[in-house]
Coordinates of C-alpha atoms and ligand atoms in Angstrom, one line a residue:
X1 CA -10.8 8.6 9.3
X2 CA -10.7 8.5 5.7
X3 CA -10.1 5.4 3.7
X4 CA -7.3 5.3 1.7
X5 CA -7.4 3.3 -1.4
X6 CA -4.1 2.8 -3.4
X7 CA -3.7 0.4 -6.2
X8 CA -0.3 -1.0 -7.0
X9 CA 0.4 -1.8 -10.6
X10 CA 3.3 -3.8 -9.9
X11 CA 4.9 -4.6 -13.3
X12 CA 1.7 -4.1 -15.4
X13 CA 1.1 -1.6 -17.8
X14 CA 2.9 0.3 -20.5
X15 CA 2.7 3.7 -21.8
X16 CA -0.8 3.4 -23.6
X17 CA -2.1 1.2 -21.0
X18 CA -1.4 3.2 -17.8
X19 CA -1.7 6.6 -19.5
X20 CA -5.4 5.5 -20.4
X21 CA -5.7 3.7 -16.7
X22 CA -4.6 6.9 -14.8
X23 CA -7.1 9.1 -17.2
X24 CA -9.9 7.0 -16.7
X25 CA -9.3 6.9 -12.9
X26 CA -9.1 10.8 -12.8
X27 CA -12.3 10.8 -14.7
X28 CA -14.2 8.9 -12.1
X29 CA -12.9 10.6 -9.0
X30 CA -13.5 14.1 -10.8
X31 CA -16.8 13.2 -11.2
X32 CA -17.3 11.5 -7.8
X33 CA -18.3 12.8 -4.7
X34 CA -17.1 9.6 -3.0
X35 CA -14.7 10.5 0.3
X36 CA -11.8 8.4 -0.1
X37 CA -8.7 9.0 -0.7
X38 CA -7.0 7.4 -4.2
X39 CA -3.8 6.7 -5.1
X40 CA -2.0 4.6 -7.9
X41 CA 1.4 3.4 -8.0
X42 CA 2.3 2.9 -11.3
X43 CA 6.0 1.2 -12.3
X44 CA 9.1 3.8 -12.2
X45 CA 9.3 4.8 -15.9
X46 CA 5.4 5.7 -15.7
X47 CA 5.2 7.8 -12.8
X48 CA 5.9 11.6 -15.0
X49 CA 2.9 10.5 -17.4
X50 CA 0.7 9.3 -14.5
X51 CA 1.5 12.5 -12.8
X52 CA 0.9 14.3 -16.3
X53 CA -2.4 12.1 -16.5
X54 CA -4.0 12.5 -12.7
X55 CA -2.9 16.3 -13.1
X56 CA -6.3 18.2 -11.8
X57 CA -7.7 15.5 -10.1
X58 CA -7.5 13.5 -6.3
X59 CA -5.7 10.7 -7.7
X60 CA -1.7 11.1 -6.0
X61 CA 0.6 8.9 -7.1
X62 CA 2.9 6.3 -5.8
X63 CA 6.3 4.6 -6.1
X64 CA 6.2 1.0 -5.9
X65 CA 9.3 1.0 -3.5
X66 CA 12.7 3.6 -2.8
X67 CA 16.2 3.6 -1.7
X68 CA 17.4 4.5 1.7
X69 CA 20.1 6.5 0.2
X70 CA 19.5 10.0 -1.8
X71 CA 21.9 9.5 -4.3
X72 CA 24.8 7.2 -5.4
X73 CA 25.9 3.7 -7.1
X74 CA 22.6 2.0 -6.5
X75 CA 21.7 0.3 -10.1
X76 CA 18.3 0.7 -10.8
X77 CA 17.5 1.5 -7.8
X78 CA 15.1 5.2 -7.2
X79 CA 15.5 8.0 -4.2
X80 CA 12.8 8.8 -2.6
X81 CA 13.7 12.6 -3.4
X82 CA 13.6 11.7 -6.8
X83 CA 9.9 10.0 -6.6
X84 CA 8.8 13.7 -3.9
X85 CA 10.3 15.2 -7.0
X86 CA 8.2 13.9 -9.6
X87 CA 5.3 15.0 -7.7
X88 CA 5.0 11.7 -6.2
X89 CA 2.6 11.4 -2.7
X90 CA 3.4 8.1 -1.7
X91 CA 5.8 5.2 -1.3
X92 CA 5.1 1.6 -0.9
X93 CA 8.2 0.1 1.3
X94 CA 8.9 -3.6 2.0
X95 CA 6.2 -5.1 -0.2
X96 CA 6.1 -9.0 0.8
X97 CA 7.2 -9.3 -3.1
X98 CA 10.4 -7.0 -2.6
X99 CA 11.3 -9.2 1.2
X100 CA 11.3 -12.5 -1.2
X101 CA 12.5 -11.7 -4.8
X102 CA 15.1 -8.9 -3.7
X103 CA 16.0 -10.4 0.0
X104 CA 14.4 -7.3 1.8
X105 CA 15.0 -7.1 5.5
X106 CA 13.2 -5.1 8.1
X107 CA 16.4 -3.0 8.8
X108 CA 16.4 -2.2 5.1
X109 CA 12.8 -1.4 5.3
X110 CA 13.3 0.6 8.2
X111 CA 15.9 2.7 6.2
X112 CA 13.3 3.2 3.1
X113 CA 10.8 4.4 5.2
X114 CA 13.0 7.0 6.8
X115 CA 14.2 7.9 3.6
X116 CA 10.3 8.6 2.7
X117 CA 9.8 10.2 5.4
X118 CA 13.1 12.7 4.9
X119 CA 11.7 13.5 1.5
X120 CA 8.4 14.0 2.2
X121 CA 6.3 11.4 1.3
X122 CA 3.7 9.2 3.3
X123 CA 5.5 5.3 3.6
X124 CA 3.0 2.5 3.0
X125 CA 4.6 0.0 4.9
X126 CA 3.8 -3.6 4.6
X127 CA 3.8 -6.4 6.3
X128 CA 2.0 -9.7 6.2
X129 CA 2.6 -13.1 7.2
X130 CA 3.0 -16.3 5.1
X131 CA 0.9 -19.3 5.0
X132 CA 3.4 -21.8 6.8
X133 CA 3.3 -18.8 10.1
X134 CA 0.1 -18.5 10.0
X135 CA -0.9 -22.1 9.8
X136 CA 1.6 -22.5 13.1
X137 CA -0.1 -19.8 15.0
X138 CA 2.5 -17.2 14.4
X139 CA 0.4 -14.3 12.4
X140 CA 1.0 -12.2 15.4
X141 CA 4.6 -12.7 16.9
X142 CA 5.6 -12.4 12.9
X143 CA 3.8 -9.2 11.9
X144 CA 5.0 -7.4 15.0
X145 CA 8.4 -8.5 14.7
X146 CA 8.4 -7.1 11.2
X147 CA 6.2 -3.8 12.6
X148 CA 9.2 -3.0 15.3
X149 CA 12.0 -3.7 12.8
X150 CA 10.5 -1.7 10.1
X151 CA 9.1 1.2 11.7
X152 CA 11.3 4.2 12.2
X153 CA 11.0 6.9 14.8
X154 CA 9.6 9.4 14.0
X155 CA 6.5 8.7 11.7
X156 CA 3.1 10.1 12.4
X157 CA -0.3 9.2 11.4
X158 CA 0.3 11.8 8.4
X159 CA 3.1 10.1 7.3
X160 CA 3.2 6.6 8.2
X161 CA 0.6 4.2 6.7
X162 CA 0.6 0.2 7.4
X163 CA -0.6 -2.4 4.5
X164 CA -1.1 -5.4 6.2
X165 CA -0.7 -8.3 3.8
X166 CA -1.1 -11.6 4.1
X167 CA 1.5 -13.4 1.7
X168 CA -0.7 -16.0 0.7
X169 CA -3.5 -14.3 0.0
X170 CA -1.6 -12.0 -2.6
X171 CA -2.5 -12.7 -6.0
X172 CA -4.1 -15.9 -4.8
X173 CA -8.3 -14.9 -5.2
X174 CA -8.2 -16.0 -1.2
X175 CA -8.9 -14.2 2.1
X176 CA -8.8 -14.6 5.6
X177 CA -12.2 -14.2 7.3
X178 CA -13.5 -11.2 8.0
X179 CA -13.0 -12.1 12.1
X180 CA -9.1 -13.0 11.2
X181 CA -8.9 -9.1 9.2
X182 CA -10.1 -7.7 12.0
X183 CA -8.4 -9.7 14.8
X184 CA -4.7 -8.6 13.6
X185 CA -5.7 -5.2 12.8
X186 CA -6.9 -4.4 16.1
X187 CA -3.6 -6.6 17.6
X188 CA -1.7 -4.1 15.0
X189 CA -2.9 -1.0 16.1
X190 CA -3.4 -1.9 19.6
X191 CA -0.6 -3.8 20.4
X192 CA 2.2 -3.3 17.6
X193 CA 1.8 0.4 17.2
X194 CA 0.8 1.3 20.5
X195 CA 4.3 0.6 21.7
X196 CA 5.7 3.3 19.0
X197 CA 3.4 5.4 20.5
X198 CA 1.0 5.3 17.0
X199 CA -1.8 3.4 18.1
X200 CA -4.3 6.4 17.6
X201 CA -5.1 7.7 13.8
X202 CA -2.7 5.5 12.0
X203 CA -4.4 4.0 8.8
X204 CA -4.1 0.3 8.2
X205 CA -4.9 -1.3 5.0
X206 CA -5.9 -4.7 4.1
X207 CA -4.3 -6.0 1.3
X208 CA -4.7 -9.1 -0.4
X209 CA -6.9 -10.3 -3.5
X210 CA -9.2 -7.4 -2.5
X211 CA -11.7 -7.0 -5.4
X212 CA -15.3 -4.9 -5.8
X213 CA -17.3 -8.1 -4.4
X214 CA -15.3 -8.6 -1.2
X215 CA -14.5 -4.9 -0.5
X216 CA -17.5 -3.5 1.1
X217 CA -17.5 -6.4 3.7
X218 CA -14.0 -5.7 4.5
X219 CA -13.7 -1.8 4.5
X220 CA -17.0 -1.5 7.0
X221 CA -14.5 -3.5 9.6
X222 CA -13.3 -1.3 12.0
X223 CA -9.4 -0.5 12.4
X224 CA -9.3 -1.3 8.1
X225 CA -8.4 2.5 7.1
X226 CA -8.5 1.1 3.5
X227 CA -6.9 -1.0 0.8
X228 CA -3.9 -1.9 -0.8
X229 CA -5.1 -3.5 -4.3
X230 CA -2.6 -5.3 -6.8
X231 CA -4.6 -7.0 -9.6
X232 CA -7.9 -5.6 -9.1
X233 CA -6.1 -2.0 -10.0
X234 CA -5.4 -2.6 -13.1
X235 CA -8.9 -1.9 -14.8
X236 CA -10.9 1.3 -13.7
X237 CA -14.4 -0.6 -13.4
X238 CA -12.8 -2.8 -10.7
X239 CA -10.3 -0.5 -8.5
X240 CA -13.4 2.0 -8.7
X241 CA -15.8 -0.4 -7.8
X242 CA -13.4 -1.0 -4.6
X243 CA -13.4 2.9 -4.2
X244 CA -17.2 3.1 -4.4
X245 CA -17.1 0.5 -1.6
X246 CA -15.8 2.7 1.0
X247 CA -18.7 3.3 3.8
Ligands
PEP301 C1 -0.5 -6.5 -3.5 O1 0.3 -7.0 -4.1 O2 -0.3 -5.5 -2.8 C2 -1.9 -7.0 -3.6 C3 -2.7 -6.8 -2.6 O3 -2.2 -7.8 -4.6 P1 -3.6 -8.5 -5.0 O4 -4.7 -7.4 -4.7 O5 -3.5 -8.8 -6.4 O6 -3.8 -9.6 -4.1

C-alpha cells in the first residue's frame, strides 16, 4: 500500500511563505523517484495558489476541514464542493483541534465526511485520544467510539483515510512507543474498521510530533499507511525528510 504523507499547515503561512513552501515541495517530488503519496493542506485563502504552485507535479492538495452542507448561511465556513472545485484532493475532517476549539462532535464529523465523500474527495478522518483516556486505559473504547460515530457508510479504502492522533502528542515533541502505534493501529483496523466492513486496504496515519528523525521508525510499522504532519510541514527539508522516510 502506498504511504500517504500529508502535511497540515494549520494557521501557518501566508502568501510568500506557502507559495515558496508548495514550490519547493513540487521541486523535490518532481525530481524524486520516492513512492509516496504527498499532499499539503494549506489554510483556505491559500489553496488556488497552492493548486497554481503544485500544478505539474504529485503534490494534491488539502482543505484543513469542510462543511456538511453545500451551500448556505454558514459564516466562514467552506463546502467541500467548493474545496473538489478548486482542484482540491483531500479533506482533513474532525481534527482533535476542530473537536476542542469549535465543539466538533462525531455526528458532525460524520456529516463532513459524507459531504467529502458526495464531492469527491478522499476524508482524512481523525481521531486520537487525550492524555487523561489514555492514562485511564481508555485509548481503545475512545478511539472506536469516535471511529463508529464519525464514519459514514459508504466510504472505501479510495475514499476514506484514518489519522490517528494522539491529542497529547500534537504539537508536544512527544510520542507513544512504537509498540503503543502499533497496538491501536492494528486494534483500529482490525477491530474498529472491521465492523464497517473496512478492515482490508484502508490507510491509517500516525499523527503526532512526527518529524525526519522519528519517521523512519514509525512508517516501517505495519498497519501505519503514512503520516499526518503539523509542524514538521512547514519547511521542505523536514516534511521531505519524513517523505524520504517512507520504506
Ligand atoms: C497535527 O496537528 O495533525 C499534527 C500531527 O501536528 P504535529 O505534527 O505538529 O504534532
Amino acid at each position: 500500500m502506498t504511504k500517504l504523507i500529508a502535511g497540515n499547515w494549520k494557521m501557518n503561512c501566508h502568501v510568500e511563505s506557502g507559495t515558496a513552501l508548495a514550490r519547493g515541495l513540487a521541486d523535490k517530488a518532481n525530481q524524486s523517484s520516492k513512492s509516496a503519496d504527498v499532499a499539503v493542506c494549506p489554510p483556505a485563502p491559500l489553496i488556488p495558489l497552492i493548486i497554481e504552485a503544485t500544478k505539474n507535479s504529485p503534490v494534491s492538495v488539502g482543505g484543513q476541514d469542510c462543511h456538511w452542507e453545500d451551500s448556505g448561511a454558514h459564516t466562514g465556513d467552506v463546502s467541500a464542493s467548493l474545496l473538489a472545485d478548486l482542484g482540491c484532493t483531500y479533506a482533513i475532517v474532525g481534527h482533535s483541534e476542530r473537536r476542542a476549539d469549535h465543539g466538533e462532535t462525531d455526528a458532525q464529523v460524520k456529516a463532513k465526511t459524507e459531504a467529502a465523500l458526495a464531492a469527491g474527495l478522499i476524508a482524512i478522518v481523525c481521531v486520537g485520544e487525550t492524555e487523561a483516556q489514555r492514562d485511564a486505559g481508555d485509548a481503545e473504547t475512545v478511539v472506536g467510539g469516535q471511529i463508529e460515530g464519525s464514519l459514514p457508510a459508504g466510504g472505501t479504502p479510495d475514499t476514506v483515510v484514518i489519522a490517528y492522533e494522539p491529542v497529547w502528542a500534537i504539537g508536544t515533541g512527544r510520542t507513544p512507543s512504537l509498540d503503543d502505534i502499533a497496538a491501536i493501529h492494528g486494534f483500529i483496523r482490525e477491530k474498529a474498521l472491521a465492523s464497517h466492513g473496512l478492515g482490508d486496504g484502508l490507510r491509517i496515519l500516525y499523527g503526532g510530533s512526527v518529524k525526519p528523525s522519528n519517521a523512519a521508525e514509525i512508517l516501517a510499522i505495519e498497519d501505519v499507511g503514512g503520516a499526518l504532519v503539523g509542524g514538521a510541514s512547514l519547511t521542505v527539508e523536514n516534511f521531505w525528510g519524513i517523505i524520504e522516510s517512507c520504506p
